[in-house]
mmCIF file of C-alpha atoms in Angstrom:
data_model
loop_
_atom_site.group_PDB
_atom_site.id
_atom_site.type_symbol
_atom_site.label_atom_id
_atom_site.label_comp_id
_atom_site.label_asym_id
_atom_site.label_seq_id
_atom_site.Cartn_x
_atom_site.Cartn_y
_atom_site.Cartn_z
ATOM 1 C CA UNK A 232 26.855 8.119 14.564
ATOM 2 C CA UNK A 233 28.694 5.176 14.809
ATOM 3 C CA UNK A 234 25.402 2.998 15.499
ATOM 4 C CA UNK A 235 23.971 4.523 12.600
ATOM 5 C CA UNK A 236 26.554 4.351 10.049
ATOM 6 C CA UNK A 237 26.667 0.314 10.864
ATOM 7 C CA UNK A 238 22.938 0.168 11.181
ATOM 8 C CA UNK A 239 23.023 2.455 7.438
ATOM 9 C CA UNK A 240 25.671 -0.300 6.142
ATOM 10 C CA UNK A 241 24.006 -3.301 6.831
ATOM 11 C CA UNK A 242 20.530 -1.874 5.390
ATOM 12 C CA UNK A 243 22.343 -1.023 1.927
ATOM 13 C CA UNK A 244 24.501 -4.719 2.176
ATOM 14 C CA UNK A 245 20.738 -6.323 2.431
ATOM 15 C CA UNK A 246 19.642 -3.790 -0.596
ATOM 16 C CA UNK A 247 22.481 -5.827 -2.540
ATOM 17 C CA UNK A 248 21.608 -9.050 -1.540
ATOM 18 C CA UNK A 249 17.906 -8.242 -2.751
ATOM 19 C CA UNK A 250 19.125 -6.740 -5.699
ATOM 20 C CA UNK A 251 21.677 -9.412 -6.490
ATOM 21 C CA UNK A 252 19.021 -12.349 -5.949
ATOM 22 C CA UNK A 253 16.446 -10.168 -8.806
ATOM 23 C CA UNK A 254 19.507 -9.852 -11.015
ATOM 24 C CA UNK A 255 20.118 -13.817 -10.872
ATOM 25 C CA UNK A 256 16.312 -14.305 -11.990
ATOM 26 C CA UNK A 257 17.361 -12.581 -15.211
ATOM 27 C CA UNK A 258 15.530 -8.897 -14.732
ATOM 28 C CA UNK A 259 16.992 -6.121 -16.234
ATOM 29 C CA UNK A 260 16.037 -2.212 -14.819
ATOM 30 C CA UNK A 261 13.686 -0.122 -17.060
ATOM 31 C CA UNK A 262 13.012 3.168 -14.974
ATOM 32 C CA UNK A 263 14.124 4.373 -11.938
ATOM 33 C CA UNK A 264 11.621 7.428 -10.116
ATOM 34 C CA UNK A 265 8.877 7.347 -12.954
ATOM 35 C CA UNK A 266 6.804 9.394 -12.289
ATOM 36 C CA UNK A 267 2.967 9.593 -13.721
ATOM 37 C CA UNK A 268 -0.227 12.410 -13.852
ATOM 38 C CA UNK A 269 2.213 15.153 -13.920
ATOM 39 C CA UNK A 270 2.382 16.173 -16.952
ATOM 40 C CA UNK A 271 0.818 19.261 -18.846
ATOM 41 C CA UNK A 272 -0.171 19.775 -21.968
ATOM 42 C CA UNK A 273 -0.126 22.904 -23.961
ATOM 43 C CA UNK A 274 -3.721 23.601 -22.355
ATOM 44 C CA UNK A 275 -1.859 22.972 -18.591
ATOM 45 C CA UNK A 276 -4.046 20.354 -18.147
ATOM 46 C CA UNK A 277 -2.334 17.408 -16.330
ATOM 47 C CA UNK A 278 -2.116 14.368 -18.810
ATOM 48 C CA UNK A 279 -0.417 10.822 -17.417
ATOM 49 C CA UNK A 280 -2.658 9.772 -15.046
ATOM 50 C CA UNK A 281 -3.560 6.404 -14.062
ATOM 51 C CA UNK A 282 -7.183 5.786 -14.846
ATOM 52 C CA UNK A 283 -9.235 3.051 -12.848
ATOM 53 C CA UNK A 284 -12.378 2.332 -13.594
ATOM 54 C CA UNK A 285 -14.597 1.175 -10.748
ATOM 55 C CA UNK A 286 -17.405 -1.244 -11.152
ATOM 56 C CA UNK A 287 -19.831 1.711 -10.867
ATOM 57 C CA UNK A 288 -19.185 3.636 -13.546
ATOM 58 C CA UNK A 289 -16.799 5.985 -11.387
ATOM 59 C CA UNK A 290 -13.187 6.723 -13.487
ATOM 60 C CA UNK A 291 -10.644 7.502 -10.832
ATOM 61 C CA UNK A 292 -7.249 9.314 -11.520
ATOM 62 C CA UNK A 293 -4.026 8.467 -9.983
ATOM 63 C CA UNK A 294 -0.530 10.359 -9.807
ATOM 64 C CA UNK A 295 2.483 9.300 -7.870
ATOM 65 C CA UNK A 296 6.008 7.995 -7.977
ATOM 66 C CA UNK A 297 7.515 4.760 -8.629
ATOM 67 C CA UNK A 298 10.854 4.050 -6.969
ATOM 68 C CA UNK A 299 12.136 1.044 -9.303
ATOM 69 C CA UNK A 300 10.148 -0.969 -12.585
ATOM 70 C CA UNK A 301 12.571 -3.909 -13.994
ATOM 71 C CA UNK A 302 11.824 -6.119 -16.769
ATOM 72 C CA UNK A 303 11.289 -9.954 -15.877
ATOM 73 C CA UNK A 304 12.482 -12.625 -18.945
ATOM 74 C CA UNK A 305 9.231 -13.657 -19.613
ATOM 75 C CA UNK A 306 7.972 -10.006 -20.206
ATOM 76 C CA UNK A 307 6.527 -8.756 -17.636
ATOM 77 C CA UNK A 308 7.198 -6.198 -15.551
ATOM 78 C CA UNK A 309 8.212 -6.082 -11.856
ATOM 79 C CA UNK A 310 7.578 -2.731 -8.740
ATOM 80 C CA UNK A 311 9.581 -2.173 -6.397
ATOM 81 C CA UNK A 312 9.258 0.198 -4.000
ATOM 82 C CA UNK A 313 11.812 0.410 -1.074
ATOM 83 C CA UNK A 314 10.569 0.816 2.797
ATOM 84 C CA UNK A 315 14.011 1.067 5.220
ATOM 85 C CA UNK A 316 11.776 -0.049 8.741
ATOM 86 C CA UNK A 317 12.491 -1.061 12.175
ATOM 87 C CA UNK A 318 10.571 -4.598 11.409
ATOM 88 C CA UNK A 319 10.288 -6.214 7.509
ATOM 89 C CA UNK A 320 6.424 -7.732 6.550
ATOM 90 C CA UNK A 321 5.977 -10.630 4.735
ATOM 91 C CA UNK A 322 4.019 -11.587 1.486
ATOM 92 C CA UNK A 323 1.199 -12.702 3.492
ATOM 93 C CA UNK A 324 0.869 -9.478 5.915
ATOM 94 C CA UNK A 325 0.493 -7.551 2.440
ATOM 95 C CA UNK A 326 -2.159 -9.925 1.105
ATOM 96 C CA UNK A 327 -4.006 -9.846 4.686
ATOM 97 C CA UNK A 328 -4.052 -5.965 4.404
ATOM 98 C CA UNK A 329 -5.298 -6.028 0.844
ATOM 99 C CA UNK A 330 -8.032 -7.651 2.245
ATOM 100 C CA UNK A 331 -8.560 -4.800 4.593
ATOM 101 C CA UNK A 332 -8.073 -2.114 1.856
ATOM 102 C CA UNK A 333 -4.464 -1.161 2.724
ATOM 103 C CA UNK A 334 -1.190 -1.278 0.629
ATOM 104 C CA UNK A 335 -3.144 -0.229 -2.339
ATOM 105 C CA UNK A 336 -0.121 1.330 -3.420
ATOM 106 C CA UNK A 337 1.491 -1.556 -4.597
ATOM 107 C CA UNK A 338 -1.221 -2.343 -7.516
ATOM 108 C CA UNK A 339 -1.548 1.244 -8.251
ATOM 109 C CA UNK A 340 1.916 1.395 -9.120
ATOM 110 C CA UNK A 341 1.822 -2.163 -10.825
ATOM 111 C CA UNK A 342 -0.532 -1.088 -13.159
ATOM 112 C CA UNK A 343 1.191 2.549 -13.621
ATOM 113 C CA UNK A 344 4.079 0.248 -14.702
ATOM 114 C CA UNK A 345 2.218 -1.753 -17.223
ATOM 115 C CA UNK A 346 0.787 1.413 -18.749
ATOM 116 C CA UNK A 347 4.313 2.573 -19.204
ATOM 117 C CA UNK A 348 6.224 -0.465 -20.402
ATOM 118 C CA UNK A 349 3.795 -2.884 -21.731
ATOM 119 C CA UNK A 350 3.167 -6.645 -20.600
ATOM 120 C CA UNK A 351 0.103 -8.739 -19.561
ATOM 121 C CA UNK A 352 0.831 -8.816 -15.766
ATOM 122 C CA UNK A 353 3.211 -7.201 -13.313
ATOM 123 C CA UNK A 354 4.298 -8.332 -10.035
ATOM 124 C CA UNK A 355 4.763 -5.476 -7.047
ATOM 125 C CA UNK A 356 7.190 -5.331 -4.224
ATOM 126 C CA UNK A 357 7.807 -3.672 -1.257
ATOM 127 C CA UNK A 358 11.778 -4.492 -0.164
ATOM 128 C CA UNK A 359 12.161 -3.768 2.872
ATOM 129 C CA UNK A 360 15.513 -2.838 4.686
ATOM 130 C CA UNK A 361 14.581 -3.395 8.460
ATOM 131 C CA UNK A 362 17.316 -2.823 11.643
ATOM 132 C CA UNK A 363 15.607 -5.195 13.801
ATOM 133 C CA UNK A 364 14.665 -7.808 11.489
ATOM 134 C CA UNK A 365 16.099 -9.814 8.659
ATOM 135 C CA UNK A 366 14.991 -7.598 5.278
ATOM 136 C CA UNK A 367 12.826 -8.952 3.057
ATOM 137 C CA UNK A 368 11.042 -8.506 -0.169
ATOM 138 C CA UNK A 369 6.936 -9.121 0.058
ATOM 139 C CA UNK A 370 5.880 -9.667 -3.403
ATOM 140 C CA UNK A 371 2.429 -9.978 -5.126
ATOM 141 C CA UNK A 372 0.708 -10.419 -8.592
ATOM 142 C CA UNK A 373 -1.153 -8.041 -9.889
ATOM 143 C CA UNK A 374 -3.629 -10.573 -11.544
ATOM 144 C CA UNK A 375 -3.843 -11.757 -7.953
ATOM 145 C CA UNK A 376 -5.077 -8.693 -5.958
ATOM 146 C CA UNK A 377 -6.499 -6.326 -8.460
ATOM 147 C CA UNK A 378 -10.093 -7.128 -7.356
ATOM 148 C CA UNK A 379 -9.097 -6.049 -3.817
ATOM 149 C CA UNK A 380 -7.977 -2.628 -4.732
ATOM 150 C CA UNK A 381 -10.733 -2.034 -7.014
ATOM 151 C CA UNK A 382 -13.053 -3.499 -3.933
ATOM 152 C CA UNK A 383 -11.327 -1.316 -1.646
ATOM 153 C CA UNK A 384 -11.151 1.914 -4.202
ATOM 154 C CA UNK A 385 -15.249 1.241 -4.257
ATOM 155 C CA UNK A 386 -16.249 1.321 -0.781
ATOM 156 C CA UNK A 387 -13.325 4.509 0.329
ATOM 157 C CA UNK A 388 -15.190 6.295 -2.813
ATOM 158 C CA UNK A 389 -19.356 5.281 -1.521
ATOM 159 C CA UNK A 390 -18.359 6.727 1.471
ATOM 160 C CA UNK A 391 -16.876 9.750 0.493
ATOM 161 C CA UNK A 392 -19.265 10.817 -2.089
ATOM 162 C CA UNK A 393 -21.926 10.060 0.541
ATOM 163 C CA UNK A 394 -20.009 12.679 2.791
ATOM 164 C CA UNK A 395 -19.015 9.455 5.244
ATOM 165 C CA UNK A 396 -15.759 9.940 6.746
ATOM 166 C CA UNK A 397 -15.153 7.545 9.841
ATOM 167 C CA UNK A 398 -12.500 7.887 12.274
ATOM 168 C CA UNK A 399 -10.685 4.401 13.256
ATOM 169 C CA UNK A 400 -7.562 5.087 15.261
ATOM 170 C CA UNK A 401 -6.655 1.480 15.807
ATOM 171 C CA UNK A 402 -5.521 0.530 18.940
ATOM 172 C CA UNK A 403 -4.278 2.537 21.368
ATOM 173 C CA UNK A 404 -0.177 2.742 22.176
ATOM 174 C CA UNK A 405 2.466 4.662 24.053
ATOM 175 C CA UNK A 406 5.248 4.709 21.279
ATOM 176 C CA UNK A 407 6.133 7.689 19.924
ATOM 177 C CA UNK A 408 3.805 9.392 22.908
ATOM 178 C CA UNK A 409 0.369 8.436 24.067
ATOM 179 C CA UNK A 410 -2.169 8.032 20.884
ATOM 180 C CA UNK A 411 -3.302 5.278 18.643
ATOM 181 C CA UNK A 412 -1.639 2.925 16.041
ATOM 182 C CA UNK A 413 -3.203 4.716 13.094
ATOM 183 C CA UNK A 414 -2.649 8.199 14.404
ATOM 184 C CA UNK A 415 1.180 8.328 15.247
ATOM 185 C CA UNK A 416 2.468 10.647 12.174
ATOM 186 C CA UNK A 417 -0.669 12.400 11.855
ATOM 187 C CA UNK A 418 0.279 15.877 11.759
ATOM 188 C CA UNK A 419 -3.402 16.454 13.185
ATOM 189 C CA UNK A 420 -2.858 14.144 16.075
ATOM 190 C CA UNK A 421 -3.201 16.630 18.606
ATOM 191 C CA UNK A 422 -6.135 18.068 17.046
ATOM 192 C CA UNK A 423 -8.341 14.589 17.062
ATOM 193 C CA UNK A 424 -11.071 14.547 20.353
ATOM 194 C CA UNK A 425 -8.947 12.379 23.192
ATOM 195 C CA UNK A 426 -11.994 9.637 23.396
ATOM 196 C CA UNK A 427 -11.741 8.819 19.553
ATOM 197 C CA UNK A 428 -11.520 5.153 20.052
ATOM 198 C CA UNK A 429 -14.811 5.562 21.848
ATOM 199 C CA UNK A 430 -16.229 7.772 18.801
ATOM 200 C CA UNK A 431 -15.171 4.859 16.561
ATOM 201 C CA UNK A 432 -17.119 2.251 18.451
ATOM 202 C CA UNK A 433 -20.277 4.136 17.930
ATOM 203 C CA UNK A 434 -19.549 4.651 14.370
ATOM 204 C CA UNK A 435 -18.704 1.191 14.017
ATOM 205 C CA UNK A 436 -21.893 0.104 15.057
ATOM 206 C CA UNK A 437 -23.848 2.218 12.608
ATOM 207 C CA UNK A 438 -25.530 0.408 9.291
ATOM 208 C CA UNK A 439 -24.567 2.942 6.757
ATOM 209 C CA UNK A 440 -20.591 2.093 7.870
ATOM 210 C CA UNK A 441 -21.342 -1.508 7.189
ATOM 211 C CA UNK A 442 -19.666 -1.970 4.122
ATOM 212 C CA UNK A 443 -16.794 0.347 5.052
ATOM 213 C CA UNK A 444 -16.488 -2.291 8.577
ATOM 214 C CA UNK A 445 -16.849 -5.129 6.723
ATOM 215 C CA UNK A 446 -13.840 -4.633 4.014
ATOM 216 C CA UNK A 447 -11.542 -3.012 7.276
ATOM 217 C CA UNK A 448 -12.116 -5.668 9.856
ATOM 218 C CA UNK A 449 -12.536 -8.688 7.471
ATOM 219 C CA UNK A 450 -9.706 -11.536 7.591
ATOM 220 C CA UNK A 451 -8.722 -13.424 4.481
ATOM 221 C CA UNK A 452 -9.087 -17.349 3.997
ATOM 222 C CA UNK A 453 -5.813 -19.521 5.162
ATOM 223 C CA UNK A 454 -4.411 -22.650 3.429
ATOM 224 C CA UNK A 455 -1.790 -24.829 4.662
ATOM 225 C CA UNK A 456 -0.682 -21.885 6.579
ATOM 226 C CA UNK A 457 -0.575 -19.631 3.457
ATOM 227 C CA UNK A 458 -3.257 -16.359 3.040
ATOM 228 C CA UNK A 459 -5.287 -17.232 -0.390
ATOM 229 C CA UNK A 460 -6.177 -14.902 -2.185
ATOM 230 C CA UNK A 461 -8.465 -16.901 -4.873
ATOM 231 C CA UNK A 462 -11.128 -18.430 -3.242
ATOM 232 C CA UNK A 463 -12.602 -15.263 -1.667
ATOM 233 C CA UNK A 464 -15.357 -13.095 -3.416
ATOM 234 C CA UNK A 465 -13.141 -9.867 -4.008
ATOM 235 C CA UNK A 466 -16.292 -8.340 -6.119
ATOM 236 C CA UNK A 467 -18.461 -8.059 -3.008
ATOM 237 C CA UNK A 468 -19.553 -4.628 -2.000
#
């Protein structure tokens, strides 16, 4: 308990620090936990949502909750969503996996928090409070990455309305117990064939997966050392 409680103590001094460093850029807090898509009207149908509309013609609703939305000077509207991890990522480990259709969250709930509270743009954070790293907050424009989530929102929807549904386990690991990097807190872990990694090479291989590969296993362009996320053609299918 000890361990913990010091562990628990530096997290929340690091939360301050964040904090403390958003406060200083002049931000002011709007909402704390707002929530959107669940609300009913009188019919019990759930009103709210987040609408997207994909290139195609498909109109996707979203419903979740947002941890934090503060008010920047200039208008606009900042996310944050708080991770408390072993190990913090940086800005450019979000924009790499943007590329690769993950942390979609982030401009999900960046454009749940423009809905709400008005503005042009919004900016979207994940602050993370690591033990075995220094914390840090990874921060991205919406105006930036939107064209990656709707990418990625395109190709996860193809697939599933084509009844497509690969299985990529990632590489394989010993920590928490034998499996594979995207499998640890699967609740249906166990339940998953044992030579899944071997399924997923087949798969992998097959032409109708070939967008689905290409937006997973991509890598985005590097500048000066920096990920860019300009230059790239994040309208190709």
């Amino acid at each position: 308990w000890q361990l913990a409680r010091e562990r628990i103590g530096a997290q929340a001094d690091d939360f301050f620090l964040l904090d403390d460093e958003l406060r200083a850029l002049g931000a002011s807090a709007l909402e704390a936990e707002m929530g959107f898509g669940f609300e009913r009207d009188e019919s019990g149908a759930v009103g709210d949502a987040v609408e997207v509309e994909l290139p195609s013609g498909r109109t996707l609703r979203f419903r979740g909750w947002v941890d934090r939305v503060d008010r920047l000077p200039d208008g606009s509207v900042a996310v944050i969503d708080y991770k408390t991890v072993s190990r913090a990522l940086s800005t450019d480990d979000i924009v790499a996996g943007l590329h690769q259709g993950r942390y979609l969250q982030l401009p999900l709930y960046a454009r749940a928090a423009t809905r709400r509270h008005g503005g042009d743009d919004a900016t979207a954070a994940y602050w993370y409070l690591a033990s075995r790293t220094p914390s840090a907050a990874a921060e991205v424009v919406l105006g930036d990455i939107d064209g990656l989530f709707l990418e990625a929102l395109e190709v996860f929807t193809d697939g599933i309305a084509s009844g497509r549904y690969p299985i990529r386990p990632g590489e394989a690991t010993t920590w928490p117990r034998p499996t594979f990097e995207h499998c640890k807190w699967c609740d249906y872990d166990a339940l998953c064939p044992a030579e899944r990694d071997q399924i997923w090479l087949r798969q992998e291989a097959d032409p109708r997966l070939g967008t689905y590969v290409e937006l997973t296993s991509r890598e985005p362009a590097v500048e000066d050392g920096a990920v860019s996320v300009g230059d790239d053609d994040s309208s190709r299918r």
